[in-house]
Amino acid sequence: MRYPTDAATRSLSVLVLFTVFAGDVWRNLLGWWGYAALVAAITVVVAVMMTRRRLWGAVAFWRLPRTLVLFGVLAVVSLAWSFYPGATVLGILAQAATTLGALFLCAALSWPRLLSALGTALNGILGLSLLFEFVVGAFVRSPVFPFFTDYGDRKVPNAFYWSQADLFHGGPIQGIVGNRNLLAFVAVLALIVLAVQLAQKLRRRGPALAWIVVALGTLALTRSATAVGALVITAAAFGVLVLARRARSGRRARVFAAAAAVAVLAVVAVGVLWQQVLSLFGKSEDLTGRLDIWNSVAGLAAERPAFGWGWVSYWVPWVEPFDDLAVRKGVTYLQAHNAWLDVWLQLGVVGLVLFVAFVLGAWHRSWWFAVEEPLDGKGRALPQVAVTLAPALLLTALVAQSFVESRILVEGGWVLLIVIGVKTKLDLQKVDQDLGAHPEPRPAGLSPARR
């Protein structure tokens, strides 16, 4: 497939990715109305760009995964039984805007260019975050609130601060996204992208290593256990993919079976040593209040188990039942901190089945993409390249995070999920893809282990 990529397309792609992964910086700078205006403007530009570049045909709904289409239809139709119809309308609009951005990235960029845009956006977030925390810590020397807020003289929970000025105290830092777990997960994604680019020489060695140091430093300063856990799981998945690549086609099933067995043993070990694991990461027994939130969400979801309470994306704290569903230390939470519980709550068992099916399909295609050999224009096998590992590794990180955060359903998490789920399907039957390398072809079926 030929991708009509020019400077405008690349710049817009970086802006889309920066905005979905660092939406809080715009909200903190411009306020919610300013943020809404910015998102609306970007959405219009994306739609115009797709029209001018004739990209709509590449992502027509009949080309998309059926489970994704059905999930989207269910979210829209849930307006008919939603307990909070106004909030559902806002949630549908937000989901449509982020989905449009994801489809634009699928149609406009090849995998190497997509990784380049993603890496630029993530590195920008990390670099600006460290600069922001340095300025706050060195010159302001006191916590900073988001702009356009006025809390008066009342005591404000720490979660409301944009930065707590803790850089020179060893952290945890929150960066421009205003949340240490979000910033840490950006660092995890950046590490994946940088490692893939470095392995395939898609980025110069010196700058790539420098940004890896920045990402590792940011991860250390955030002290986020959820992000570290996602990174460990992703590293394990990388090991499995490397073994599967080196194995002959007939033995890959054994590799995956052995990996599944090890994963089960690891889960059992974590269960047995649960207290020690919590102590290692400095977590309380209730996982920083998550157990209470999960119990509340599960109890509410059980009241409408089949089709849920209606789609809402982010929880809206001004409507029932979200106004008091999850409140801890004066903070009203805007998510269930578990994407699967969140989907069950909003769209019931039907929505959860569709969502699980879509994620499993995307995971299957991304892992197939990672281990199978690419083909040239004549259908001959080419040597494997690092860039094909990226979708599987990124999706693994997203899924690992989804059990303690609901970010896979909104903004950057949703965009990345859609990009991986849709693009792997669109490219499933294609040959001679732009993978950032054009080596000499070799006979099909000859794996690296037998060369």
Short mmCIF file of C-alpha atoms in Angstrom, two decimals:
data_model
loop_
_atom_site.label_atom_id
_atom_site.label_comp_id
_atom_site.label_asym_id
_atom_site.label_seq_id
_atom_site.Cartn_x
_atom_site.Cartn_y
_atom_site.Cartn_z
CA MET A 1 0.00 0.00 0.00
CA ARG A 2 1.26 3.48 -0.86
CA TYR A 3 0.93 5.99 1.96
CA PRO A 4 0.53 9.64 0.84
CA THR A 5 2.73 10.90 3.67
CA ASP A 6 4.01 14.46 3.56
CA ALA A 7 5.11 17.04 6.12
CA ALA A 8 1.53 18.10 6.87
CA THR A 9 0.40 14.52 7.46
CA ARG A 10 3.37 13.79 9.71
CA SER A 11 2.88 16.98 11.72
CA LEU A 12 -0.84 16.35 12.16
CA SER A 13 -0.13 12.77 13.23
CA VAL A 14 2.29 13.93 15.92
CA LEU A 15 -0.23 16.54 17.12
CA VAL A 16 -3.00 13.93 17.32
CA LEU A 17 -0.81 11.52 19.28
CA PHE A 18 0.53 14.21 21.59
CA THR A 19 -2.99 15.43 22.33
CA VAL A 20 -4.48 12.01 23.09
CA PHE A 21 -1.60 11.02 25.36
CA ALA A 22 -1.21 14.42 27.03
CA GLY A 23 -4.75 15.78 26.97
CA ASP A 24 -4.35 16.99 30.54
CA VAL A 25 -1.71 19.53 29.55
CA TRP A 26 -4.22 21.23 27.25
CA ARG A 27 -6.98 21.02 29.85
CA ASN A 28 -4.70 22.45 32.53
CA LEU A 29 -3.51 25.26 30.24
CA LEU A 30 -6.71 26.15 28.39
CA GLY A 31 -9.48 24.91 30.66
CA TRP A 32 -12.16 22.47 29.54
CA TRP A 33 -13.75 24.86 27.04
CA GLY A 34 -10.40 25.67 25.47
CA TYR A 35 -9.56 21.99 25.32
CA ALA A 36 -12.90 21.19 23.68
CA ALA A 37 -12.29 23.89 21.05
CA LEU A 38 -8.81 22.52 20.34
CA VAL A 39 -10.06 18.95 19.97
CA ALA A 40 -12.89 20.08 17.71
CA ALA A 41 -10.41 21.95 15.51
CA ILE A 42 -8.06 18.96 15.29
CA THR A 43 -11.00 16.67 14.47
CA VAL A 44 -12.11 18.95 11.62
CA VAL A 45 -8.56 19.12 10.24
CA VAL A 46 -8.27 15.32 10.40
CA ALA A 47 -11.56 14.91 8.52
CA VAL A 48 -10.46 17.42 5.87
CA MET A 49 -7.05 15.75 5.54
CA MET A 50 -8.67 12.34 5.09
CA THR A 51 -10.93 13.75 2.41
CA ARG A 52 -8.14 15.53 0.53
CA ARG A 53 -5.84 12.49 0.75
CA ARG A 54 -8.74 10.14 -0.20
CA LEU A 55 -8.19 7.97 2.84
CA TRP A 56 -11.80 7.19 3.74
CA GLY A 57 -11.94 4.14 1.48
CA ALA A 58 -9.03 2.50 3.27
CA VAL A 59 -10.94 2.54 6.56
CA ALA A 60 -14.49 2.00 5.33
CA PHE A 61 -16.59 0.29 7.99
CA TRP A 62 -16.79 -3.01 6.05
CA ARG A 63 -12.99 -3.22 6.24
CA LEU A 64 -12.92 -2.79 10.01
CA PRO A 65 -13.06 -5.63 12.55
CA ARG A 66 -16.71 -6.58 13.02
CA THR A 67 -16.36 -6.72 16.78
CA LEU A 68 -15.19 -3.10 16.80
CA VAL A 69 -18.09 -1.99 14.61
CA LEU A 70 -20.61 -3.84 16.78
CA PHE A 71 -19.05 -2.40 19.94
CA GLY A 72 -19.37 1.11 18.51
CA VAL A 73 -22.96 0.49 17.44
CA LEU A 74 -23.81 -0.81 20.91
CA ALA A 75 -22.28 2.27 22.53
CA VAL A 76 -24.41 4.54 20.34
CA VAL A 77 -27.58 2.47 20.79
CA SER A 78 -27.08 2.47 24.57
CA LEU A 79 -28.37 6.04 24.47
CA ALA A 80 -31.84 4.45 24.33
CA TRP A 81 -31.52 2.94 27.84
CA SER A 82 -28.81 5.13 29.32
CA PHE A 83 -29.36 6.24 32.93
CA TYR A 84 -27.54 9.48 32.02
CA PRO A 85 -28.36 10.31 28.36
CA GLY A 86 -26.62 13.69 28.35
CA ALA A 87 -23.37 12.15 29.57
CA THR A 88 -23.75 9.34 27.02
CA VAL A 89 -23.96 11.88 24.19
CA LEU A 90 -20.73 13.49 25.41
CA GLY A 91 -19.09 10.08 25.72
CA ILE A 92 -20.12 9.08 22.20
CA LEU A 93 -18.76 12.34 20.75
CA ALA A 94 -15.46 11.90 22.59
CA GLN A 95 -15.17 8.28 21.43
CA ALA A 96 -15.99 9.24 17.84
CA ALA A 97 -13.31 11.97 17.80
CA THR A 98 -10.58 9.70 19.15
CA THR A 99 -11.65 6.86 16.83
CA LEU A 100 -11.45 9.19 13.84
CA GLY A 101 -7.93 10.17 14.87
CA ALA A 102 -6.95 6.51 15.13
CA LEU A 103 -8.40 5.68 11.69
CA PHE A 104 -6.48 8.61 10.21
CA LEU A 105 -3.23 7.21 11.61
CA CYS A 106 -4.07 3.75 10.22
CA ALA A 107 -4.75 5.04 6.72
CA ALA A 108 -2.07 7.74 6.47
CA LEU A 109 1.03 6.11 7.95
CA SER A 110 3.06 2.98 7.39
CA TRP A 111 4.26 1.15 10.49
CA PRO A 112 7.73 2.80 10.51
CA ARG A 113 6.22 6.28 10.08
CA LEU A 114 3.59 5.52 12.69
CA LEU A 115 6.29 4.54 15.16
CA SER A 116 8.23 7.67 14.24
CA ALA A 117 5.21 9.90 14.94
CA LEU A 118 4.41 8.03 18.15
CA GLY A 119 8.01 8.24 19.32
CA THR A 120 8.15 11.97 18.61
CA ALA A 121 4.94 12.59 20.55
CA LEU A 122 5.95 10.43 23.52
CA ASN A 123 9.46 11.89 23.68
CA GLY A 124 7.97 15.35 23.56
CA ILE A 125 5.75 14.52 26.54
CA LEU A 126 8.70 13.15 28.51
CA GLY A 127 11.02 16.03 27.66
CA LEU A 128 8.44 18.71 28.42
CA SER A 129 7.49 16.92 31.63
CA LEU A 130 11.04 16.96 32.97
CA LEU A 131 11.45 20.60 31.91
CA PHE A 132 8.14 21.50 33.56
CA GLU A 133 9.06 19.75 36.80
CA PHE A 134 12.49 21.42 36.75
CA VAL A 135 10.97 24.89 36.39
CA VAL A 136 8.42 24.22 39.13
CA GLY A 137 11.01 22.70 41.46
CA ALA A 138 13.78 25.24 40.84
CA PHE A 139 11.85 28.50 40.50
CA VAL A 140 8.26 28.13 41.74
CA ARG A 141 9.20 25.83 44.63
CA SER A 142 5.61 25.11 45.58
CA PRO A 143 2.78 22.99 44.20
CA VAL A 144 1.12 24.29 41.03
CA PHE A 145 -2.59 24.13 40.27
CA PRO A 146 -4.05 23.82 36.77
CA PHE A 147 -4.87 27.19 35.21
CA PHE A 148 -8.51 28.36 35.25
CA THR A 149 -9.10 26.81 38.68
CA ASP A 150 -9.84 28.52 41.95
CA TYR A 151 -10.12 26.40 45.07
CA GLY A 152 -10.14 29.36 47.44
CA ASP A 153 -8.75 28.73 50.91
CA ARG A 154 -10.05 25.20 51.31
CA LYS A 155 -7.67 22.29 51.65
CA VAL A 156 -7.13 20.60 48.29
CA PRO A 157 -6.26 16.88 47.83
CA ASN A 158 -2.84 16.18 46.31
CA ALA A 159 -4.51 14.65 43.26
CA PHE A 160 -5.76 18.10 42.22
CA TYR A 161 -2.27 19.55 41.80
CA TRP A 162 -0.72 19.82 38.36
CA SER A 163 2.71 19.43 39.93
CA GLN A 164 3.66 18.95 43.57
CA ALA A 165 7.20 20.32 43.03
CA ASP A 166 8.83 17.07 44.13
CA LEU A 167 11.54 16.72 41.47
CA PHE A 168 14.38 17.71 43.81
CA HIS A 169 12.92 15.59 46.58
CA GLY A 170 13.19 12.38 44.56
CA GLY A 171 9.63 12.39 43.25
CA PRO A 172 7.15 11.13 42.51
CA ILE A 173 6.78 13.57 39.65
CA GLN A 174 3.62 14.06 37.61
CA GLY A 175 4.90 15.92 34.54
CA ILE A 176 2.73 17.89 32.16
CA VAL A 177 0.05 15.17 32.29
CA GLY A 178 -0.46 15.84 36.01
CA ASN A 179 -0.47 12.19 37.01
CA ARG A 180 2.51 10.00 37.81
CA ASN A 181 0.90 6.75 36.57
CA LEU A 182 0.03 8.32 33.20
CA LEU A 183 3.51 9.79 32.84
CA ALA A 184 5.12 6.48 33.78
CA PHE A 185 3.08 4.60 31.20
CA VAL A 186 4.11 7.12 28.54
CA ALA A 187 7.70 6.27 29.50
CA VAL A 188 6.94 2.54 29.09
CA LEU A 189 5.49 3.07 25.60
CA ALA A 190 8.42 5.30 24.69
CA LEU A 191 10.87 2.59 25.75
CA ILE A 192 9.13 0.07 23.49
CA VAL A 193 9.13 2.40 20.50
CA LEU A 194 12.73 3.51 21.02
CA ALA A 195 13.98 -0.05 21.43
CA VAL A 196 12.29 -1.16 18.20
CA GLN A 197 13.60 1.86 16.28
CA LEU A 198 17.11 1.34 17.64
CA ALA A 199 17.09 -2.37 16.79
CA GLN A 200 16.10 -1.65 13.18
CA LYS A 201 18.27 1.47 12.89
CA LEU A 202 15.24 3.65 12.20
CA ARG A 203 16.68 6.26 14.55
CA ARG A 204 20.24 7.38 15.09
CA ARG A 205 21.94 5.52 17.89
CA GLY A 206 23.05 8.52 19.98
CA PRO A 207 19.65 10.29 20.21
CA ALA A 208 17.85 6.98 20.70
CA LEU A 209 20.05 6.02 23.65
CA ALA A 210 19.66 9.50 25.12
CA TRP A 211 15.85 9.27 24.99
CA ILE A 212 15.98 5.78 26.50
CA VAL A 213 17.88 7.27 29.45
CA VAL A 214 15.22 10.01 29.71
CA ALA A 215 12.42 7.41 29.66
CA LEU A 216 14.13 5.25 32.30
CA GLY A 217 14.81 8.30 34.45
CA THR A 218 11.19 9.39 34.19
CA LEU A 219 10.00 5.90 35.09
CA ALA A 220 12.23 5.93 38.17
CA LEU A 221 11.06 9.40 39.25
CA THR A 222 7.37 8.53 38.93
CA ARG A 223 7.72 5.46 41.15
CA SER A 224 4.66 3.90 39.48
CA ALA A 225 4.17 0.24 40.36
CA THR A 226 1.50 -0.21 37.66
CA ALA A 227 3.85 1.00 34.92
CA VAL A 228 6.73 -1.15 36.16
CA GLY A 229 4.42 -4.16 36.19
CA ALA A 230 3.33 -3.45 32.62
CA LEU A 231 6.97 -3.13 31.55
CA VAL A 232 7.91 -6.46 33.15
CA ILE A 233 5.01 -8.24 31.44
CA THR A 234 5.92 -6.64 28.11
CA ALA A 235 9.54 -7.71 28.50
CA ALA A 236 8.36 -11.29 29.10
CA ALA A 237 6.20 -11.09 25.97
CA PHE A 238 9.25 -9.89 24.02
CA GLY A 239 11.15 -12.98 25.12
CA VAL A 240 8.32 -15.24 23.96
CA LEU A 241 8.15 -13.48 20.59
CA VAL A 242 11.88 -13.83 20.03
CA LEU A 243 11.71 -17.57 20.81
CA ALA A 244 8.71 -17.97 18.51
CA ARG A 245 10.54 -16.19 15.70
CA ARG A 246 13.51 -18.51 16.01
CA ALA A 247 11.40 -21.65 16.20
CA ARG A 248 10.19 -23.51 13.14
CA SER A 249 6.58 -22.91 12.19
CA GLY A 250 5.48 -26.29 13.51
CA ARG A 251 7.07 -25.71 16.91
CA ARG A 252 5.70 -22.25 17.60
CA ALA A 253 2.62 -23.72 19.23
CA ARG A 254 4.91 -25.43 21.75
CA VAL A 255 6.63 -22.13 22.51
CA PHE A 256 3.30 -20.41 23.14
CA ALA A 257 2.05 -23.35 25.24
CA ALA A 258 5.21 -23.27 27.36
CA ALA A 259 4.87 -19.50 27.75
CA ALA A 260 1.24 -19.90 28.84
CA ALA A 261 2.29 -22.48 31.43
CA VAL A 262 4.99 -20.18 32.79
CA ALA A 263 2.46 -17.33 32.92
CA VAL A 264 0.06 -19.46 34.96
CA LEU A 265 2.86 -20.38 37.35
CA ALA A 266 3.81 -16.71 37.65
CA VAL A 267 0.23 -15.77 38.52
CA VAL A 268 0.12 -18.50 41.17
CA ALA A 269 3.45 -17.33 42.59
CA VAL A 270 2.24 -13.74 42.77
CA GLY A 271 -0.90 -14.92 44.54
CA VAL A 272 1.11 -16.88 47.10
CA LEU A 273 3.60 -14.03 47.66
CA TRP A 274 1.00 -11.26 47.37
CA GLN A 275 1.95 -9.48 50.60
CA GLN A 276 5.63 -9.46 49.66
CA VAL A 277 4.80 -8.11 46.19
CA LEU A 278 2.74 -5.28 47.68
CA SER A 279 5.55 -4.48 50.10
CA LEU A 280 8.10 -4.44 47.28
CA PHE A 281 6.11 -1.81 45.36
CA GLY A 282 5.08 0.11 48.47
CA LYS A 283 1.39 -0.58 47.95
CA SER A 284 -1.31 -0.97 50.59
CA GLU A 285 -3.41 -4.12 50.83
CA ASP A 286 -6.33 -2.44 49.05
CA LEU A 287 -4.10 -1.41 46.10
CA THR A 288 -4.47 2.30 46.85
CA GLY A 289 -8.22 2.02 47.17
CA ARG A 290 -8.76 0.01 43.99
CA LEU A 291 -10.39 -2.94 45.76
CA ASP A 292 -13.11 -0.67 47.17
CA ILE A 293 -13.67 0.87 43.74
CA TRP A 294 -13.89 -2.54 42.07
CA ASN A 295 -16.41 -3.76 44.64
CA SER A 296 -18.56 -0.67 44.14
CA VAL A 297 -18.43 -0.94 40.35
CA ALA A 298 -19.16 -4.67 40.34
CA GLY A 299 -22.14 -4.19 42.63
CA LEU A 300 -23.58 -1.44 40.42
CA ALA A 301 -22.91 -3.40 37.21
CA ALA A 302 -24.77 -6.40 38.65
CA GLU A 303 -27.93 -4.30 38.80
CA ARG A 304 -27.96 -4.02 34.98
CA PRO A 305 -25.84 -7.01 33.94
CA ALA A 306 -26.93 -7.52 30.31
CA PHE A 307 -26.60 -4.12 28.62
CA GLY A 308 -25.21 -1.89 31.35
CA TRP A 309 -26.03 1.64 32.41
CA GLY A 310 -25.11 3.30 29.10
CA TRP A 311 -21.84 4.31 27.50
CA VAL A 312 -20.05 7.28 29.05
CA SER A 313 -16.33 6.80 28.36
CA TYR A 314 -14.86 8.95 31.16
CA TRP A 315 -17.10 8.99 34.19
CA VAL A 316 -18.81 12.35 34.65
CA PRO A 317 -18.77 13.32 38.34
CA TRP A 318 -21.79 15.63 38.17
CA VAL A 319 -24.37 12.91 37.41
CA GLU A 320 -25.66 9.92 39.34
CA PRO A 321 -24.31 7.28 39.97
CA PHE A 322 -20.78 8.59 39.34
CA ASP A 323 -21.08 11.47 41.79
CA ASP A 324 -20.46 9.15 44.73
CA LEU A 325 -19.57 5.80 43.18
CA ALA A 326 -15.84 6.02 43.94
CA VAL A 327 -14.70 8.73 46.34
CA ARG A 328 -11.45 8.48 48.27
CA LYS A 329 -9.74 11.16 50.34
CA GLY A 330 -11.91 13.87 48.86
CA VAL A 331 -11.27 12.80 45.25
CA THR A 332 -14.10 11.60 43.01
CA TYR A 333 -12.63 9.06 40.60
CA LEU A 334 -13.43 9.18 36.90
CA GLN A 335 -12.79 5.51 36.08
CA ALA A 336 -13.11 2.04 37.54
CA HIS A 337 -9.34 1.48 37.42
CA ASN A 338 -10.12 -1.69 35.50
CA ALA A 339 -11.17 -1.48 31.86
CA TRP A 340 -13.04 -4.78 31.86
CA LEU A 341 -15.16 -3.80 34.85
CA ASP A 342 -15.73 -0.40 33.24
CA VAL A 343 -17.07 -1.97 30.04
CA TRP A 344 -19.30 -4.32 32.02
CA LEU A 345 -20.67 -1.37 34.00
CA GLN A 346 -21.39 0.73 30.91
CA LEU A 347 -22.39 -1.83 28.25
CA GLY A 348 -23.08 -4.97 30.24
CA VAL A 349 -22.08 -8.52 29.42
CA VAL A 350 -22.91 -7.99 25.74
CA GLY A 351 -20.48 -5.08 25.48
CA LEU A 352 -17.85 -6.93 27.48
CA VAL A 353 -18.01 -9.94 25.15
CA LEU A 354 -17.59 -7.69 22.10
CA PHE A 355 -14.71 -5.81 23.71
CA VAL A 356 -12.92 -9.00 24.76
CA ALA A 357 -13.39 -10.43 21.25
CA PHE A 358 -11.95 -7.28 19.65
CA VAL A 359 -8.91 -7.22 21.95
CA LEU A 360 -8.24 -10.94 21.48
CA GLY A 361 -8.53 -10.56 17.71
CA ALA A 362 -6.13 -7.62 17.73
CA TRP A 363 -3.72 -9.54 19.96
CA HIS A 364 -3.83 -12.62 17.72
CA ARG A 365 -3.17 -10.57 14.57
CA SER A 366 -0.41 -8.52 16.17
CA TRP A 367 1.40 -11.63 17.43
CA TRP A 368 1.01 -13.30 14.02
CA PHE A 369 2.40 -10.12 12.45
CA ALA A 370 5.37 -10.29 14.84
CA VAL A 371 6.42 -13.89 14.24
CA GLU A 372 5.56 -14.54 10.59
CA GLU A 373 7.92 -13.54 7.80
CA PRO A 374 7.03 -10.46 5.72
CA LEU A 375 6.62 -10.93 1.96
CA ASP A 376 7.85 -8.96 -1.02
CA GLY A 377 5.75 -7.94 -4.03
CA LYS A 378 6.03 -11.45 -5.51
CA GLY A 379 5.03 -13.19 -2.30
CA ARG A 380 8.56 -14.29 -1.42
CA ALA A 381 9.62 -14.34 2.23
CA LEU A 382 11.86 -11.58 3.53
CA PRO A 383 14.00 -11.52 6.67
CA GLN A 384 12.12 -10.48 9.77
CA VAL A 385 12.51 -6.93 11.01
CA ALA A 386 12.12 -5.38 14.46
CA VAL A 387 9.27 -3.06 13.50
CA THR A 388 6.81 -5.97 13.26
CA LEU A 389 7.32 -6.59 16.99
CA ALA A 390 5.97 -3.16 17.92
CA PRO A 391 2.19 -3.80 17.64
CA ALA A 392 2.32 -6.92 19.82
CA LEU A 393 4.53 -5.27 22.45
CA LEU A 394 2.48 -2.07 22.59
CA LEU A 395 -0.77 -4.02 22.85
CA THR A 396 0.68 -6.23 25.59
CA ALA A 397 1.56 -3.13 27.60
CA LEU A 398 -1.95 -1.74 27.08
CA VAL A 399 -3.63 -4.96 28.17
CA ALA A 400 -1.35 -5.29 31.21
CA GLN A 401 -2.28 -1.77 32.27
CA SER A 402 -6.00 -2.37 31.63
CA PHE A 403 -6.37 -4.49 34.78
CA VAL A 404 -5.48 -1.56 37.05
CA GLU A 405 -6.44 1.42 34.87
CA SER A 406 -9.24 2.10 32.36
CA ARG A 407 -7.10 4.22 30.04
CA ILE A 408 -7.38 1.69 27.21
CA LEU A 409 -10.97 2.93 26.78
CA VAL A 410 -10.15 6.63 26.40
CA GLU A 411 -7.77 9.04 24.67
CA GLY A 412 -4.31 7.60 23.97
CA GLY A 413 -5.10 4.08 25.12
CA TRP A 414 -8.15 3.88 22.87
CA VAL A 415 -6.33 5.38 19.89
CA LEU A 416 -3.45 2.93 20.22
CA LEU A 417 -5.83 -0.02 20.65
CA ILE A 418 -7.80 0.98 17.53
CA VAL A 419 -4.64 1.57 15.49
CA ILE A 420 -3.28 -1.89 16.35
CA GLY A 421 -6.63 -3.67 15.99
CA VAL A 422 -7.56 -2.02 12.70
CA LYS A 423 -4.19 -1.71 11.00
CA THR A 424 -3.25 -5.33 11.60
CA LYS A 425 -6.53 -6.35 9.95
CA LEU A 426 -6.12 -3.98 7.01
CA ASP A 427 -2.58 -5.25 6.42
CA LEU A 428 -3.41 -8.92 7.02
CA GLN A 429 -3.48 -9.97 3.34
CA LYS A 430 -1.04 -7.36 2.02
CA VAL A 431 2.44 -8.12 0.73
CA ASP A 432 5.39 -5.80 0.10
CA GLN A 433 4.49 -3.56 3.03
CA ASP A 434 6.66 -0.61 3.99
CA LEU A 435 8.43 -2.01 7.04
CA GLY A 436 11.41 0.29 6.93
CA ALA A 437 13.77 -2.23 5.32
CA HIS A 438 14.16 -3.69 1.85
CA PRO A 439 16.58 -6.63 2.12
CA GLU A 440 17.10 -9.33 -0.46
CA PRO A 441 14.31 -11.93 -0.46
CA ARG A 442 14.95 -15.51 0.57
CA PRO A 443 12.92 -18.68 0.01
CA ALA A 444 9.63 -18.89 1.90
CA GLY A 445 9.56 -21.09 5.00
CA LEU A 446 13.26 -20.67 5.80
CA SER A 447 13.32 -19.39 9.36
CA PRO A 448 16.36 -17.65 10.86
CA ALA A 449 17.08 -20.75 12.95
CA ARG A 450 17.65 -22.81 9.79
CA ARG A 451 19.69 -20.35 7.74
#
